Each structure stands twice: as C-alpha cells, then as structure tokens.
Tab-separated table of C-alpha atoms and ligand atoms in Angstrom:
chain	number	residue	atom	x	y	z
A	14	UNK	CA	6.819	-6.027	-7.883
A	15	UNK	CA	9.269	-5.499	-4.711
A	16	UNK	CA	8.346	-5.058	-1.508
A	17	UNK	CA	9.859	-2.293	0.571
A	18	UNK	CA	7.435	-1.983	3.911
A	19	UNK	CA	5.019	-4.895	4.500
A	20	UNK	CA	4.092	-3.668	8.202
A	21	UNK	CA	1.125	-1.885	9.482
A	22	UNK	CA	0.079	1.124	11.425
A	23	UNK	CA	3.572	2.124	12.865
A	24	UNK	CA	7.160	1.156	11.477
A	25	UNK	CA	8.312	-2.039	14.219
A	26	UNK	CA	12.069	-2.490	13.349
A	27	UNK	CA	13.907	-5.075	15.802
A	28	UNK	CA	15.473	-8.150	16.390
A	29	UNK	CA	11.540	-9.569	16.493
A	30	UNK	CA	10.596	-8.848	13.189
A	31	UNK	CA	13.806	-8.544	10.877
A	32	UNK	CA	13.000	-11.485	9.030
A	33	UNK	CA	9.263	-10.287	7.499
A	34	UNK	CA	10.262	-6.519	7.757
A	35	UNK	CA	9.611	-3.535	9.990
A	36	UNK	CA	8.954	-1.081	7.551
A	37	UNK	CA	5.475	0.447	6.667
A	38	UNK	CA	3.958	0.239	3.074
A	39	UNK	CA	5.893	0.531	0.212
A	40	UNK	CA	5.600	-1.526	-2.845
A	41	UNK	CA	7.740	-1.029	-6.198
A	42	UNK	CA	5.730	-2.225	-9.241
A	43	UNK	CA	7.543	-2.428	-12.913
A	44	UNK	CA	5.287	-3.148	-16.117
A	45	UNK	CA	5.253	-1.822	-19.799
A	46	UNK	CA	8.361	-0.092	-19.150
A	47	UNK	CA	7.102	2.246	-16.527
A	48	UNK	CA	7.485	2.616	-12.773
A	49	UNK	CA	4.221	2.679	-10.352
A	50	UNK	CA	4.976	3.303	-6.350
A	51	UNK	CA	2.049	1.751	-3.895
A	52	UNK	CA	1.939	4.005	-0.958
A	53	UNK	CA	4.763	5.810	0.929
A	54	UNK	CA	5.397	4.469	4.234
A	55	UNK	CA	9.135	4.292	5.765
A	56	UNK	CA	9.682	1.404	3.720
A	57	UNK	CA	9.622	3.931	0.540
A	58	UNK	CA	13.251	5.440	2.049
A	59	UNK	CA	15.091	2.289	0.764
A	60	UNK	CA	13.429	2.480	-2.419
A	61	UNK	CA	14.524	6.103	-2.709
A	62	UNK	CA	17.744	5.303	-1.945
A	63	UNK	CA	18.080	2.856	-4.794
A	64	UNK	CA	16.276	4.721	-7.771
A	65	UNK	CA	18.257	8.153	-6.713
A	66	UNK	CA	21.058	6.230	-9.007
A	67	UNK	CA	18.886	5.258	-11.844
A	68	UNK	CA	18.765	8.271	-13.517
A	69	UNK	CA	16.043	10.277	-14.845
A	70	UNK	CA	12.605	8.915	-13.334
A	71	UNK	CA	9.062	9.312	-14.781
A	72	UNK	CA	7.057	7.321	-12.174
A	73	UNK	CA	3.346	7.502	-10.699
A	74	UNK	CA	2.943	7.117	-6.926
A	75	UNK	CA	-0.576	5.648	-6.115
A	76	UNK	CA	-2.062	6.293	-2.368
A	77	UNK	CA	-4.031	4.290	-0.586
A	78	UNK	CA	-4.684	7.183	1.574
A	79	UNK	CA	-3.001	9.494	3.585
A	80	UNK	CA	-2.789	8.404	7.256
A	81	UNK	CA	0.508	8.535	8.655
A	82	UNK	CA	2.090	5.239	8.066
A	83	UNK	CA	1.558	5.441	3.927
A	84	UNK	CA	2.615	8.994	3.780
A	85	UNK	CA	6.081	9.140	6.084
A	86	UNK	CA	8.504	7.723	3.887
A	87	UNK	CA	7.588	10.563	1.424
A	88	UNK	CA	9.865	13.231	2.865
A	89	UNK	CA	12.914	11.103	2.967
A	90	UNK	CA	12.354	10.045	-0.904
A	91	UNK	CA	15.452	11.157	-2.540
A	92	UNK	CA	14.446	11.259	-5.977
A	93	UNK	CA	11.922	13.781	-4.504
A	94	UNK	CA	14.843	15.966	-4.444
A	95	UNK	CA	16.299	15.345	-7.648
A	96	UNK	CA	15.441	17.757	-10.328
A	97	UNK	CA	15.570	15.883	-13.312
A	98	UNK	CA	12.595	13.405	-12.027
A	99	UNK	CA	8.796	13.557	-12.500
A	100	UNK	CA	6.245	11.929	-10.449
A	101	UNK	CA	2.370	12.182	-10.221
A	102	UNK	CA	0.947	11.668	-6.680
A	103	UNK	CA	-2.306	10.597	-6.814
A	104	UNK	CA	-5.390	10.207	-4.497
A	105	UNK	CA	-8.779	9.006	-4.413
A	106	UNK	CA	-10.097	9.042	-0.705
A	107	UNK	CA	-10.101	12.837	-0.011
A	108	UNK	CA	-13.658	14.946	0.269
A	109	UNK	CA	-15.178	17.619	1.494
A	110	UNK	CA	-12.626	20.410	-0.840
A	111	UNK	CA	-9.478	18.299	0.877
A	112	UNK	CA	-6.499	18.077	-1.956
A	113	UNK	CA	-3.878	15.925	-1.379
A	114	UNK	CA	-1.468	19.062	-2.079
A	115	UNK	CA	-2.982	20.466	1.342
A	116	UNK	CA	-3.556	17.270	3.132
A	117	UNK	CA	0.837	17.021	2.195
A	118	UNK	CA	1.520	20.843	2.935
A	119	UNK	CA	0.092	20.331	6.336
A	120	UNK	CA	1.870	17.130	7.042
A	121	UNK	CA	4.779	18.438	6.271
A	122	UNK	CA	4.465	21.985	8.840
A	123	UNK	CA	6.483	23.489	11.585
A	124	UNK	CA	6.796	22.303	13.872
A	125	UNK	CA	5.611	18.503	12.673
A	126	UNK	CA	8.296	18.811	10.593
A	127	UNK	CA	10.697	21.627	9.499
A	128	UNK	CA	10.137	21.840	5.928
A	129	UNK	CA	7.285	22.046	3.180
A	130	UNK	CA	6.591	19.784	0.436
A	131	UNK	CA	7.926	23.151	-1.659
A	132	UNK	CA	11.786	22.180	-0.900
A	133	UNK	CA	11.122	18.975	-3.636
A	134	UNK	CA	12.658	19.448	-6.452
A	135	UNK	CA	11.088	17.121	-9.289
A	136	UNK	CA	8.512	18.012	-10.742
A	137	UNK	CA	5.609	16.777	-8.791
A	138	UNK	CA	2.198	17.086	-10.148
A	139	UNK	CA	-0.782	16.319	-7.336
A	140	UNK	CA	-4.030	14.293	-9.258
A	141	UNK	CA	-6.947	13.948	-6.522
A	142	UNK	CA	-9.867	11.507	-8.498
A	143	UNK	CA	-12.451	9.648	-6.591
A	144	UNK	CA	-12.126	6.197	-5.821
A	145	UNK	CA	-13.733	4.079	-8.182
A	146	UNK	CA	-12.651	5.861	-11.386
A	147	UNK	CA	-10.420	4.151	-13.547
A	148	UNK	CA	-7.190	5.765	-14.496
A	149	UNK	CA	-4.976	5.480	-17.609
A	150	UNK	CA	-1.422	6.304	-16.852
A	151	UNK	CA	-0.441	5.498	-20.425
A	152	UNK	CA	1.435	2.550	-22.328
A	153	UNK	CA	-1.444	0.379	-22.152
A	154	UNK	CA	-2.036	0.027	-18.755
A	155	UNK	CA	-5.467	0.800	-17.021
A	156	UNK	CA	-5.695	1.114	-13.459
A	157	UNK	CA	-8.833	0.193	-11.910
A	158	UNK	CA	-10.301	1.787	-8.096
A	159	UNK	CA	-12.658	1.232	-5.668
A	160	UNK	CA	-13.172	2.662	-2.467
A	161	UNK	CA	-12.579	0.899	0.842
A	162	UNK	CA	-13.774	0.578	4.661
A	163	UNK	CA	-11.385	2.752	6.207
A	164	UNK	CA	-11.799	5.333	8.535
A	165	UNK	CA	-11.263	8.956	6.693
A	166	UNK	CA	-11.506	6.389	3.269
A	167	UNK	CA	-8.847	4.508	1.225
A	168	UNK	CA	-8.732	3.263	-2.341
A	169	UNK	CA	-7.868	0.016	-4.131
A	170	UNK	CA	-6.100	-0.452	-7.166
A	171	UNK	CA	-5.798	-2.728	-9.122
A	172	UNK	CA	-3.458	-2.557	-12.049
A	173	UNK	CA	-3.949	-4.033	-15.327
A	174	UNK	CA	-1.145	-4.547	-18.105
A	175	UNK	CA	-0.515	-7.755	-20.802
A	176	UNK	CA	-3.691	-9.769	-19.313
A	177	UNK	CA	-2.403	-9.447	-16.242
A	178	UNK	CA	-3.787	-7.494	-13.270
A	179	UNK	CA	-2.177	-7.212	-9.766
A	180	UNK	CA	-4.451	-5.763	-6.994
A	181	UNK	CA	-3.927	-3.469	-4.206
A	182	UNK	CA	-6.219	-3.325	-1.297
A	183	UNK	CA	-5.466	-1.895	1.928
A	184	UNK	CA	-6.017	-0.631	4.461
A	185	UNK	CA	-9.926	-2.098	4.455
A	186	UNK	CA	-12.097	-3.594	7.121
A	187	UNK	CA	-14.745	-6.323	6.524
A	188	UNK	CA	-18.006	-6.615	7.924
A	189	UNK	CA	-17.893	-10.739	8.729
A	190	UNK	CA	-20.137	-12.349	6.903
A	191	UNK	CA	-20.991	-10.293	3.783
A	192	UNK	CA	-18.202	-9.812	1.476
A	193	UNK	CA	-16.953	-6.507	0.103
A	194	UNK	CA	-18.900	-6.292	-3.089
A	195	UNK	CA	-16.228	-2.899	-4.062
A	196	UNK	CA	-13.278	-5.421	-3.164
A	197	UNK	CA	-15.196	-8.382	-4.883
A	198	UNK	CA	-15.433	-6.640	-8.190
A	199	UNK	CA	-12.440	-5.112	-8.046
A	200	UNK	CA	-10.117	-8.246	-7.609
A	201	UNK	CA	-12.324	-10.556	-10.045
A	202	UNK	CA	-9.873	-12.960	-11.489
A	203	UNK	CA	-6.728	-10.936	-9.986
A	204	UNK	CA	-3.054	-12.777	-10.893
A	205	UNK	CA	-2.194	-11.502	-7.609
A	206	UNK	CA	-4.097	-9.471	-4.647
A	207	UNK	CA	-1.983	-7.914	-1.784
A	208	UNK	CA	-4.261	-7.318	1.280
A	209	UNK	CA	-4.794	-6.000	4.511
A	210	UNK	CA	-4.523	-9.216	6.799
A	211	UNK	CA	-3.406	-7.025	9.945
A	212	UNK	CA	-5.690	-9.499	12.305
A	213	UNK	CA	-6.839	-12.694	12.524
A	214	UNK	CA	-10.344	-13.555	12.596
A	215	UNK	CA	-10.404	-13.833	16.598
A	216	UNK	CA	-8.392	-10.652	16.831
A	217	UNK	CA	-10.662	-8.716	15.078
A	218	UNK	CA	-14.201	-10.085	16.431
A	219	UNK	CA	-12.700	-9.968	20.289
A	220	UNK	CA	-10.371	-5.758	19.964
A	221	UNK	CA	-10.393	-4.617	16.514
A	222	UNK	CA	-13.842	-4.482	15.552
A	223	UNK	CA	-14.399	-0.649	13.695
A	224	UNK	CA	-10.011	0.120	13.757
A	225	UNK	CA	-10.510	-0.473	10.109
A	226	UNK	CA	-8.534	-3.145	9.053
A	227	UNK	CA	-9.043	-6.960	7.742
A	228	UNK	CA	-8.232	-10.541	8.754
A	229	UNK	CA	-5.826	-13.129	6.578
A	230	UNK	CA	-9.107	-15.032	6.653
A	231	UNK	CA	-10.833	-13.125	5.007
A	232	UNK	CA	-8.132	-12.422	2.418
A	233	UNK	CA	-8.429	-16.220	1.675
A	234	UNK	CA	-12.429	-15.972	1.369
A	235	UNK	CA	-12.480	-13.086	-0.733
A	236	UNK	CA	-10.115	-14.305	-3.577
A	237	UNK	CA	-11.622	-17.669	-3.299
A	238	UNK	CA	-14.995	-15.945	-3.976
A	239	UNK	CA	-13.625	-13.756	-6.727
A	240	UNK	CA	-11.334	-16.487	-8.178
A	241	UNK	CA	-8.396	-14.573	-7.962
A	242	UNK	CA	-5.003	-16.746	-7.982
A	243	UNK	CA	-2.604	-15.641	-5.097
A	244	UNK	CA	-3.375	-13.974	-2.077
A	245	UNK	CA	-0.577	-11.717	-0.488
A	246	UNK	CA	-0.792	-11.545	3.286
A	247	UNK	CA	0.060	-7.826	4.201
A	248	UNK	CA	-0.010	-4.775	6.520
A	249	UNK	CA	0.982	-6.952	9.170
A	250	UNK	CA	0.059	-6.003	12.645
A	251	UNK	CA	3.094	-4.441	14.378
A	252	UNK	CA	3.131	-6.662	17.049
A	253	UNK	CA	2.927	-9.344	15.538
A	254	UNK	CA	6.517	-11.012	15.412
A	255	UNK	CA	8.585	-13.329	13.120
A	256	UNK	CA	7.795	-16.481	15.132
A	257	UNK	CA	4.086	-15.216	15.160
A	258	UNK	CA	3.839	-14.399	11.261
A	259	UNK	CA	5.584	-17.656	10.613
A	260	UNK	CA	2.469	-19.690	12.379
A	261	UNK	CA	0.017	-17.251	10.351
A	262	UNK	CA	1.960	-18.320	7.352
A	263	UNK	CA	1.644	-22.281	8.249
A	264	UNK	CA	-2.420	-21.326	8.738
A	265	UNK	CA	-2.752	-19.429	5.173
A	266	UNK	CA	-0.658	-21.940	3.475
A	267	UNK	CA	-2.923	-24.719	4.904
A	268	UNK	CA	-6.066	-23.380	3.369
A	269	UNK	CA	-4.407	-21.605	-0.164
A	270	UNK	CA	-0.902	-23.197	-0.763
A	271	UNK	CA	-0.466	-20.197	-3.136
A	272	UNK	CA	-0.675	-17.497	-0.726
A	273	UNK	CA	2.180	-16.018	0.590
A	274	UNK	CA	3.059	-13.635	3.304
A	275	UNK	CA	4.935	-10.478	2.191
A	276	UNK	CA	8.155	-9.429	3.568
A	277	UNK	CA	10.932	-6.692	2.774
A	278	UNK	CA	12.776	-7.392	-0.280
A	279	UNK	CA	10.427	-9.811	-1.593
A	280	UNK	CA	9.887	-9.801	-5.421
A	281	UNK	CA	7.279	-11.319	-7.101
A	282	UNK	CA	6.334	-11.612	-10.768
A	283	UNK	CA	2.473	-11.771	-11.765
B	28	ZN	ZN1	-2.054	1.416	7.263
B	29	ZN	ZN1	-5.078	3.654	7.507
C-alpha cells in the first residue's frame, strides 16, 4: 500500500508539514493483481496523476464516508475522465434513502462546483451496502466492514487476501475506557491497522470530546487488545506540525516499536 494523503479534516500543505504530508486521505492498496483506492481526499490527485499513464484501470474505490476531506480529491481524479477505465465507488455509512450517487451529484453542484459527476467518463458504477457486510470484490479477496463512531457514520475495512489482512479504520471516535467492540472484531489479528490518531489522549478528553475522531493511544490499546501486529498512526490533526508529529512518533514508538506514523509517499508491504 502507498500513501497519498495522511492528514485530517482539511488539506494543511506548508513548509510545517512537508515532511509527513499535507494532503487528506488517500491510500493506494495493490493485492491479487487488482487495485483498491481508500478514500478520496486531495491526496487522491497525485494518485490520479500517476495511474492516468497506466493504461486501462479496473479498480474499486472504498469510502470511509463522505465528508468533505475523503471525497475532494474525487473531481480532480484523472482516470475519472478516461474512458477506457472502470471503477466501483462504494459506501456503507449512508441511511435514511441517501445513495452515494446523490450524496456525489450534490457535492459536485453549481455553484459548489461547476460540473456534475455526469462529465466522468469511465464507467463508474455506485454500490451503497451497509457497514458491516462483507464484500467480495473477486480474485480471492474478501473485504470485511464495520461501522464506526462518526458523526453522519463511517465504515471500516478491512481487507483480506493470501492470509493477510490490512485494516482501515477512520475516521472513528472512542469512548475512553471501553473499547470499540465493531473495531475490536474487525482488526482481530490485523498484519497492519491504519487508524484515526488525529488527537492525543489529553487533546481529546480537554476540546475534542464528541468531534468524532480517536487518539494514537488508543490506536496502541486497541491492537494490543486485538493482537494485531502494526499500528499505523493516521488522519493526523492539521495542526499538528512536522516537529510535533515527530515527538508523537518518539511517544508511539516508545510503547509499540512497530508502529509507525504515515506520511505521503510511504509504502508499506503487509
Ligand atoms: Zn476525516
Ligand atoms: Zn469525517
């Protein structure tokens, strides 16, 4: 997997934090021969950009959810413009009749922004499920959800191919004290799980209590308690800096010398 956008909430480019990244989520994930795309934030521009020379593309995009900084980077997508590409967009958080064709039409509406999702050129098909299902995009691979603590809802995935499985889970908030039991399960004896760390532990209990998002702490607690192997700090709070993430780093490495924080144009293998 590749990491395009590692930051949270709002893209933070900048002398300040060009070494982890400014970009929002967007994670590039290769296995069994096929192509999976976690979330759509700015981050998935520079993706774009590469894969609009690879040729014909068959790929699956998987959404956390739809709030603005994991959908953005999905109008600038070139391959979205390409005709001889397929994708499948898929989303588990939507209810009450919402469709993530809808949710995208009226993202993408004068005057937010001057053209529909009609002017793509692939073939895109839309696949709404509900978190929790498990989906089987073919060659082997199952993909496992869950649904998180997020304000207007978010799914997890975690992806499962060869014995491996590589987990997804963000944007989530934790209630301290009583672990996630949907998060629990669905990292169980994870190779890797990427997760929301946006706070730390004081951050959250002093402003961020109900914004929706988790702590690096409780990253570390949660694949301790589900015995999963590396923890990947992510969705890091826009403000905080290089300088900052590298003493967050020295703190996580301290209590899991796996774990690592993500940045752009990291690639790691499960
Ligand atoms: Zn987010
Ligand atoms: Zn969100």
């Amino acid at each position: 997997m590749r990491f395009w956008g590692v930051r949270g909430s709002i893209a933070a480019p900048g002398p300040a934090t060009a070494r982890y990244g400014g970009n929002t989520s967007s994670i590039e994930v290769r296995c069994g021969g096929r192509l999976f795309l976690l979330d759509a934030g700015t981050g998935m521009r520079y993706l774009g950009n590469r894969l609009a020379a690879e040729g014909p593309l068959d790929a699956d995009l998987f959404l956390t959810h739809t709030h603005f900084d994991h959908v953005c980077g999905l109008p600038f997508f070139k391959p979205f413009f390409q005709p001889q590409n397929a994708f499948r967009l898929w989303a588990g958080h939507l209810e009450g009749g919402l469709t993530l064709h809808r949710v995208l039409r009226e993202f993408m509406m004068a005057p937010l922004f001057p053209v529909p999702p009609e002017v793509f050129r692939a073939r895109i098909e839309y696949r709404d499920f509900r978190a929790g299902e498990t989906l089987t995009p073919g060659s082997g691979i199952v993909v496992r959800t869950a649904p998180l603590n997020h304000p207007n809802g978010a799914t997890g995935y975690r992806i499962e191919y060869g014995g491996k499985a590589v987990c997804y889970v963000t944007d989530t908030e934790h209630v301290p004290g009583s672990p996630d039991r949907n998060v629990l399960g669905l990292i169980a004896g994870a190779d890797v799980v990427i997760y929301d760390c946006m706070y730390t532990d004081e951050e959250h209990a002093q402003l961020y209590k109900g914004w929706g998002h988790s702590t690096w702490q409780e990253g570390v607690r949660l694949c301790r308690a589900a015995g999963a192997k590396k923890l990947v700090v992510f969705h890091h709070d826009p403000d905080h800096d290089d300088d900052r993430l590298d003493a967050i780093g020295r703190e996580v490495a301290s209590e899991l010398p796996d774990a690592v924080l993500a940045r752009e144009g990291m690639v790691l293998e499960a």
